[in-house]
């Protein structure tokens, strides 16, 4: 039997490609940029397996162009770029990379919270642009983390890791998610609130939910208005969970005090975008999981998923396990 054919849409770090080569005939997009759509459609035609990135759109059109495709494995935990329902309908398992990036991403979210609440961007701009004057008792004062209330929107793996960090900082933690989570309440001492209740009570709100139809623009103009004027908003999930225009307006009009963002909508954020120039908006370019070690672990986990599928086994980290017989 001929070895299965795998298309890798961008060179992954670590041993991922070697792991795949041991079991398949691997073709990797050679350029250091996202694979163009037409190229992806053409290459997918002969593929049994696809190893993809969050910059690839895996939709019904692509699946139609890939009649042999038996597995999709993404090097990311979020899979909002993939039409999972369309994959499921065709019996195609979709792999992702949870767990290995949880702590790294929680570190990023916490960093954003500190940076935004304590005005690191404004402070740094003053240093660089020569505005650092004499010590002044009320210069650049921000908001405390310790003794404050953190509201976590989406208490998944990353949300729980952020809650553990918050406990170390002496914060009280509220959470909201679709279903109440008594196990997490017991383990972490977090308290459940409705979304509206959480917005009203929290000094800082961290958005850590996945993006789907139910969370697109979850944080809209009304949600921002429901937050405290002194509040900080952190988004380390996906840009479209927050209405970008509403956020830019809220930050410039003092509806909320500050934001720390790892993700934006659109991405990349154009440098002339209103959010980019707001001094109270601390933005980093989608680097939540970007440490050397974590990116290697993600790349290898995605390879393990794809190999398992092509060898006829269950993907260990599968977003749609319903494709497998019970
Ligand atoms: C990165 O954003 C991921 O989903 O892994
Ligand atoms: C992602 O890993 C999450 O569940 O938060």
mmCIF file of N, CA and C and ligand atoms in Angstrom, residues 77-78 96-102 105 154-160 208-210, ligand 2:
data_model
loop_
_atom_site.group_PDB
_atom_site.id
_atom_site.type_symbol
_atom_site.label_atom_id
_atom_site.label_comp_id
_atom_site.label_asym_id
_atom_site.label_seq_id
_atom_site.Cartn_x
_atom_site.Cartn_y
_atom_site.Cartn_z
ATOM 1 N N UNK A 77 -4.914 25.374 19.585
ATOM 2 C CA UNK A 77 -6.024 24.822 20.364
ATOM 3 C C UNK A 77 -7.354 25.304 19.800
ATOM 4 N N UNK A 78 -7.409 26.569 19.363
ATOM 5 C CA UNK A 78 -8.642 27.138 18.802
ATOM 6 C C UNK A 78 -8.801 26.682 17.359
ATOM 7 N N UNK A 96 -6.535 19.086 17.536
ATOM 8 C CA UNK A 96 -6.016 20.372 18.003
ATOM 9 C C UNK A 96 -5.028 20.117 19.142
ATOM 10 N N UNK A 97 -4.525 21.177 19.751
ATOM 11 C CA UNK A 97 -3.411 21.003 20.699
ATOM 12 C C UNK A 97 -3.680 21.615 22.068
ATOM 13 N N UNK A 98 -4.664 21.085 22.795
ATOM 14 C CA UNK A 98 -4.914 21.621 24.137
ATOM 15 C C UNK A 98 -3.804 21.227 25.119
ATOM 16 N N UNK A 99 -3.916 21.699 26.327
ATOM 17 C CA UNK A 99 -3.049 21.345 27.468
ATOM 18 C C UNK A 99 -1.619 21.870 27.358
ATOM 19 N N UNK A 100 -0.931 21.537 26.256
ATOM 20 C CA UNK A 100 0.482 21.939 26.178
ATOM 21 C C UNK A 100 0.649 23.455 26.185
ATOM 22 N N UNK A 101 -0.388 24.205 25.789
ATOM 23 C CA UNK A 101 -0.222 25.658 25.739
ATOM 24 C C UNK A 101 -0.950 26.374 26.866
ATOM 25 N N UNK A 102 -1.609 25.619 27.728
ATOM 26 C CA UNK A 102 -2.471 26.242 28.736
ATOM 27 C C UNK A 102 -1.700 27.213 29.640
ATOM 28 N N UNK A 105 -0.195 30.309 27.821
ATOM 29 C CA UNK A 105 -1.206 31.289 27.435
ATOM 30 C C UNK A 105 -1.762 32.012 28.665
ATOM 31 N N UNK A 154 -15.400 32.348 30.364
ATOM 32 C CA UNK A 154 -14.956 31.108 29.715
ATOM 33 C C UNK A 154 -13.962 30.386 30.596
ATOM 34 N N UNK A 155 -14.473 29.589 31.522
ATOM 35 C CA UNK A 155 -13.569 28.922 32.466
ATOM 36 C C UNK A 155 -13.183 27.540 31.926
ATOM 37 N N UNK A 156 -12.398 27.552 30.833
ATOM 38 C CA UNK A 156 -11.855 26.302 30.299
ATOM 39 C C UNK A 156 -10.500 26.045 30.942
ATOM 40 N N UNK A 157 -9.651 25.324 30.226
ATOM 41 C CA UNK A 157 -8.321 25.018 30.767
ATOM 42 C C UNK A 157 -7.536 26.300 31.049
ATOM 43 N N UNK A 158 -7.555 27.226 30.085
ATOM 44 C CA UNK A 158 -6.775 28.458 30.248
ATOM 45 C C UNK A 158 -7.407 29.328 31.332
ATOM 46 N N UNK A 159 -8.723 29.399 31.346
ATOM 47 C CA UNK A 159 -9.419 30.168 32.374
ATOM 48 C C UNK A 159 -9.070 29.670 33.767
ATOM 49 N N UNK A 160 -9.025 28.351 33.932
ATOM 50 C CA UNK A 160 -8.685 27.805 35.253
ATOM 51 C C UNK A 160 -7.239 28.118 35.619
ATOM 52 N N UNK A 208 -11.548 34.522 27.891
ATOM 53 C CA UNK A 208 -10.742 33.330 27.586
ATOM 54 C C UNK A 208 -11.602 32.226 26.990
ATOM 55 N N UNK A 209 -12.681 32.604 26.365
ATOM 56 C CA UNK A 209 -13.599 31.642 25.781
ATOM 57 C C UNK A 209 -13.196 31.348 24.336
ATOM 58 N N UNK A 210 -13.658 30.238 23.792
ATOM 59 C CA UNK A 210 -13.366 29.998 22.377
ATOM 60 C C UNK A 210 -14.348 30.799 21.524
HETATM 61 C C1 LIG B 2 -8.311 26.047 25.971
HETATM 62 O O1 LIG B 2 -7.389 25.257 26.055
HETATM 63 C C2 LIG B 2 -9.279 26.257 27.016
HETATM 64 O O2 LIG B 2 -10.061 25.318 27.256
HETATM 65 O O3 LIG B 2 -9.275 27.314 27.658
#
